[in-house]
Amino acid sequence: MTVTPGAAPAVDPGYEITSDAWSGTAPVAGRFAADVRPWLTQEFTVAERTARPAPADPWDWRHPDVGWGLVAREPEGATRDELLAMADLPADIRRLVAARDGRVFRYRPAGGYAQWTLVDHAGDAQPFVPAAPAGADAGELPAFLLIYGSPEQVPWRVQYILNPVRHVGRLDLTGSALTRYVDALLGEWRDSAAQWSRPVVWAVDHRMGEITTLMRDVVAEPLSGDLSADAELTPTFVDGRTTPATVAALTAALTSSRPAVVVTTSHGQTGPLADPARLRADLGKPVDHDHAPLDPEALLASWQPDGAIWFAQACCSAGADSPSAYAGLFDGDLGRTFDGVAALGALTSPLPWALLGARKPLRAFIGHVEPTFNWTLSFPPNAQPLTAQLREALYARLFLGRPVGYAMEPYYRPIGALLQGYQLAEKEFQTAFGARARPSLDMMVYSRVTAHDRASTVILGDPTVAIPLPSAGRAEHGPAEHAQARNSSQRG
């Protein structure tokens, strides 16, 4: 790069310039040359010749240093050629992989390292999940991964292990529901009427000393506050503290606002335990002010998700696992509920299944496998809310047009520290006696339960989906500049 100034800058030749050089006896100083134009016209190439290429944006899944891939179960007895051809996978999944030139990984349940590795037959590689380099090449594990299959085919624990180190979603759809979702995904929901500026937050609050009040206070209300303070958004908050948060109220809000983001906090249905068929049909459905579960079919009769993203803070809103991760930890109704739900087997709950496979599908559903506890929402010794990373994910990232998998990264970030805390507490417990051992035991349980709660908060749907920013914002600024402008306005 060369610079040819029209006139010499106003540099005072009498101005003394000091430097941090030392001659051996004194600091080195001097003055500007009488004419600095010859220096300015010299070729300046240091940056061009020595600078490294700019790193990829971590949310840019199309970049080869980031990448997108598919994870699917490896059928027993399949040949390498059959696996490379994806003969066992539906045509819709094959066309998705082809359209994205994605790398395919197999979960091999019979493998000795199935808990820690995935198999890349095309690349003749078996990357170690916790520490594999990110990227789209052989031997690498893409930063964005879509698990295809039910939790029976690819267990939830595979998603739990991946959540802290990759941006992961799951698609558990078949038939026409799968076709509709893949069509919408590849078409990027181009005809979606969902409105970025009109999110809906719905919070049940029974105010009876149970968890709905806490969920309202540390999840729904703070997030609603973030949205309301943003001049570009016109949110609807169905606040169960001031008005009954009924299924009808939620349906009305969704129908009138057509939101691109939906956040709900409530109990999730986990009964009746004595009727497994009904339990399976209703599992995890949000339960409203009148203790009525949300019926997906009735909801879809009056509202279509049409590219929205839904976060549901409710027990089993995403699914159930078997055995329960908490088996043996609790007595009473809680223990019996875990056992009864686990008896259904590993599954995806009906609400996300219906929404993702709808006529106009949901982009993604974020929910829980098994329950969330008051413990994991608020630290018991000082009642500190533990939802700051969730607010960052849902507001600071999702509303800036970032992919949902990348948006949720802050929420999974503490998992490693929690597990490390569990190990430290375990060592302390082993060397402590009497009353001194109790805090260590408490922190062992707390750290492990909270780490699992985070890891088992899962994304259903492709992790690359993002709600589009308003057209005016994109045209005027572009996504990155629009994000910076919004952040600046919030700081101001």
XYZ file of C-alpha atoms in Angstrom, residues 114-418:
305
model
C -18.395 -44.679 22.345
C -18.792 -42.257 25.251
C -15.859 -40.109 24.117
C -15.423 -40.487 20.360
C -17.393 -40.312 17.121
C -16.432 -42.129 13.933
C -15.778 -40.272 10.672
C -15.667 -43.013 8.031
C -15.068 -40.638 5.109
C -12.057 -39.135 6.861
C -10.849 -42.395 8.424
C -10.816 -40.613 11.775
C -12.265 -41.041 15.233
C -12.092 -37.599 16.886
C -11.943 -37.389 20.676
C -14.971 -35.265 21.507
C -13.683 -33.224 24.484
C -10.570 -31.957 22.705
C -10.943 -32.454 18.935
C -9.982 -29.444 16.801
C -12.932 -27.604 15.277
C -13.382 -27.556 11.530
C -14.751 -29.324 8.488
C -11.689 -31.398 7.534
C -10.904 -35.027 8.281
C -9.803 -35.507 11.875
C -11.701 -32.407 12.968
C -15.084 -32.114 14.659
C -17.286 -29.297 13.288
C -18.334 -26.632 15.755
C -21.992 -27.108 14.766
C -23.430 -30.616 14.990
C -26.928 -31.903 14.284
C -27.797 -35.210 15.920
C -30.337 -37.136 13.867
C -32.421 -39.737 15.648
C -34.385 -40.444 18.784
C -32.720 -40.615 22.217
C -32.989 -44.397 21.915
C -30.890 -44.309 18.748
C -28.386 -41.671 19.871
C -28.612 -41.360 23.674
C -29.118 -38.032 25.394
C -25.722 -38.481 27.043
C -24.034 -38.003 23.656
C -25.678 -34.586 23.460
C -24.744 -33.844 27.087
C -21.064 -34.577 26.420
C -21.073 -32.466 23.281
C -22.950 -29.472 24.734
C -19.978 -27.916 26.594
C -17.607 -28.160 23.605
C -19.803 -27.842 20.486
C -23.020 -26.170 19.336
C -25.435 -29.090 19.183
C -29.022 -29.700 18.147
C -31.127 -32.801 17.639
C -33.733 -33.662 15.039
C -36.061 -36.487 16.064
C -38.565 -36.369 13.202
C -39.652 -38.809 10.523
C -41.868 -38.875 7.445
C -43.667 -35.724 6.328
C -42.761 -33.886 9.531
C -39.070 -34.346 8.704
C -39.641 -33.244 5.106
C -41.373 -30.054 6.233
C -38.578 -29.180 8.635
C -35.767 -29.836 6.143
C -37.611 -27.883 3.438
C -37.949 -24.920 5.793
C -34.343 -25.219 6.966
C -32.859 -25.307 3.472
C -35.198 -22.498 2.407
C -34.182 -20.519 5.524
C -37.843 -19.905 6.368
C -37.906 -17.377 3.537
C -41.662 -16.758 3.782
C -41.801 -16.593 7.572
C -44.078 -13.964 9.063
C -42.623 -14.344 12.566
C -41.746 -10.942 13.993
C -38.311 -10.327 15.495
C -39.531 -7.255 17.366
C -42.477 -8.881 19.142
C -41.253 -11.640 21.496
C -43.643 -13.307 23.926
C -42.795 -14.247 27.520
C -45.341 -16.324 29.466
C -44.772 -17.089 33.147
C -47.016 -19.077 35.456
C -46.796 -17.951 39.088
C -48.896 -19.862 41.606
C -47.376 -17.892 44.521
C -47.645 -20.881 46.826
C -44.001 -21.161 47.838
C -43.199 -23.461 44.928
C -40.877 -23.186 41.944
C -43.128 -21.289 39.512
C -42.583 -18.121 41.548
C -38.817 -18.571 41.449
C -38.835 -19.281 37.702
C -40.897 -16.190 37.125
C -38.532 -14.093 39.260
C -35.148 -15.273 37.953
C -35.935 -16.261 34.351
C -39.075 -14.663 32.938
C -39.187 -11.272 34.637
C -35.478 -10.343 34.166
C -35.586 -11.413 30.521
C -38.806 -9.472 29.995
C -37.036 -6.486 31.527
C -34.170 -6.820 29.043
C -36.615 -6.980 26.154
C -38.740 -4.073 27.394
C -35.684 -1.838 27.814
C -34.767 -2.349 24.150
C -36.348 0.427 22.095
C -36.432 -1.810 19.012
C -38.617 -4.459 20.651
C -42.278 -4.537 21.643
C -42.526 -7.607 23.870
C -45.608 -9.162 25.411
C -45.221 -10.392 28.989
C -48.049 -12.610 30.213
C -47.075 -12.228 33.852
C -48.684 -14.822 36.081
C -48.186 -12.549 39.076
C -50.618 -9.961 37.772
C -52.883 -11.973 35.455
C -53.725 -15.663 35.094
C -51.122 -17.212 32.771
C -53.518 -19.590 31.073
C -53.189 -21.612 27.898
C -55.781 -19.269 26.368
C -53.679 -16.216 27.287
C -50.576 -17.783 25.763
C -52.437 -18.750 22.603
C -53.842 -15.232 22.259
C -50.396 -13.685 22.695
C -48.838 -15.987 20.105
C -51.653 -15.394 17.619
C -51.588 -11.605 17.908
C -47.827 -11.069 18.161
C -46.545 -13.818 15.824
C -43.263 -13.790 17.769
C -39.896 -14.986 16.513
C -38.938 -15.833 20.110
C -41.153 -17.476 22.752
C -40.119 -17.984 26.383
C -42.305 -19.921 28.825
C -41.793 -20.823 32.485
C -44.096 -23.283 34.217
C -44.359 -26.771 35.600
C -44.044 -29.558 33.042
C -46.607 -32.381 33.083
C -45.280 -35.589 34.672
C -48.409 -37.541 35.461
C -50.423 -39.596 35.922
C -47.732 -42.146 36.699
C -50.319 -44.925 36.852
C -51.281 -44.366 33.198
C -48.102 -44.692 31.078
C -49.892 -44.041 27.770
C -51.352 -40.772 28.985
C -48.086 -39.844 30.704
C -46.216 -40.304 27.447
C -48.804 -38.268 25.508
C -48.623 -35.338 27.948
C -45.004 -35.496 29.126
C -43.362 -32.120 29.572
C -46.268 -30.029 28.323
C -46.298 -26.592 30.023
C -48.928 -26.505 32.770
C -50.858 -23.237 33.066
C -52.393 -21.205 35.892
C -55.373 -23.572 36.041
C -53.105 -26.640 35.966
C -54.148 -27.442 32.404
C -51.388 -28.725 30.070
C -50.830 -27.008 26.746
C -52.299 -29.086 23.910
C -50.036 -28.803 20.812
C -52.804 -29.778 18.381
C -55.169 -27.138 19.726
C -52.396 -24.534 19.667
C -51.423 -25.344 16.072
C -55.034 -25.001 14.984
C -54.813 -21.255 15.647
C -51.067 -20.489 15.450
C -48.146 -21.779 13.408
C -44.544 -21.521 14.727
C -43.409 -20.255 11.296
C -39.715 -20.034 12.137
C -39.941 -19.057 15.806
C -37.530 -20.277 18.501
C -39.098 -21.466 21.776
C -37.409 -21.766 25.180
C -39.455 -23.734 27.724
C -38.362 -23.754 31.362
C -40.358 -26.783 32.501
C -39.693 -30.312 33.664
C -39.227 -32.737 30.757
C -40.119 -30.043 28.211
C -37.563 -31.590 25.821
C -37.818 -35.220 26.887
C -37.029 -37.981 29.348
C -34.146 -40.363 29.904
C -33.885 -43.881 31.230
C -32.526 -44.436 33.753
C -32.954 -41.003 35.263
C -29.704 -39.225 36.076
C -31.201 -38.570 39.524
C -32.235 -42.160 40.303
C -31.594 -42.844 43.981
C -30.972 -39.197 44.882
C -34.470 -38.329 46.114
C -37.195 -39.943 48.203
C -40.937 -39.315 48.266
C -42.928 -37.969 45.333
C -39.838 -36.657 43.590
C -38.124 -40.031 43.549
C -41.309 -41.827 42.469
C -41.824 -39.301 39.658
C -38.311 -39.809 38.310
C -38.779 -43.570 38.383
C -42.200 -43.376 36.713
C -41.017 -41.064 33.929
C -37.873 -43.136 33.353
C -40.069 -46.211 32.887
C -41.249 -44.659 29.606
C -37.737 -44.979 28.199
C -35.613 -42.315 26.543
C -37.807 -40.084 24.393
C -38.515 -36.636 22.979
C -41.529 -34.862 24.441
C -44.638 -34.272 22.304
C -44.648 -30.446 22.294
C -41.306 -29.914 20.505
C -42.042 -32.859 18.214
C -45.311 -31.236 17.128
C -43.868 -27.742 16.762
C -40.793 -28.782 14.780
C -42.874 -30.903 12.436
C -45.722 -28.407 12.045
C -47.088 -27.169 8.735
C -44.914 -24.074 9.236
C -42.214 -25.493 11.493
C -40.516 -24.081 14.544
C -36.844 -23.238 13.978
C -35.660 -24.657 17.306
C -36.891 -25.674 20.747
C -34.750 -25.309 23.867
C -35.865 -27.343 26.844
C -34.955 -29.740 29.609
C -34.518 -33.482 29.747
C -35.789 -34.363 33.209
C -36.373 -31.519 35.701
C -34.844 -28.247 36.810
C -34.672 -27.539 40.534
C -34.879 -24.449 42.709
C -31.297 -25.370 43.670
C -29.999 -24.932 40.154
C -31.790 -21.635 39.546
C -30.580 -19.961 42.725
C -27.512 -20.720 44.880
C -28.937 -21.774 48.292
C -26.393 -20.120 50.663
C -27.014 -16.589 49.377
C -30.048 -16.886 47.032
C -27.977 -15.584 44.098
C -29.846 -16.139 40.799
C -27.921 -18.370 38.405
C -29.591 -17.296 35.181
C -27.253 -14.545 33.921
C -25.841 -16.791 31.184
C -29.355 -17.746 30.099
C -30.284 -14.086 29.724
C -27.099 -13.513 27.740
C -27.965 -16.423 25.465
C -31.593 -15.523 24.856
C -31.245 -11.750 24.619
C -27.681 -10.625 23.928
C -27.004 -13.339 21.340
C -30.260 -14.700 19.965
C -31.698 -11.239 19.282
C -28.522 -10.262 17.434
C -29.230 -12.913 14.835
C -26.717 -15.449 16.124
C -27.369 -19.172 15.551
C -29.193 -20.803 18.419
C -26.346 -23.263 19.070
C -23.829 -20.435 19.412
C -26.320 -18.363 21.407
C -26.588 -21.068 24.081
C -22.807 -21.408 24.524
C -22.648 -19.119 27.624
C -25.184 -21.307 29.404
C -23.026 -24.419 29.019
C -19.800 -22.620 29.910
C -19.933 -23.241 33.722
C -20.251 -27.033 33.351
C -16.498 -27.650 33.481
C -16.053 -25.508 36.591
C -18.989 -27.211 38.309
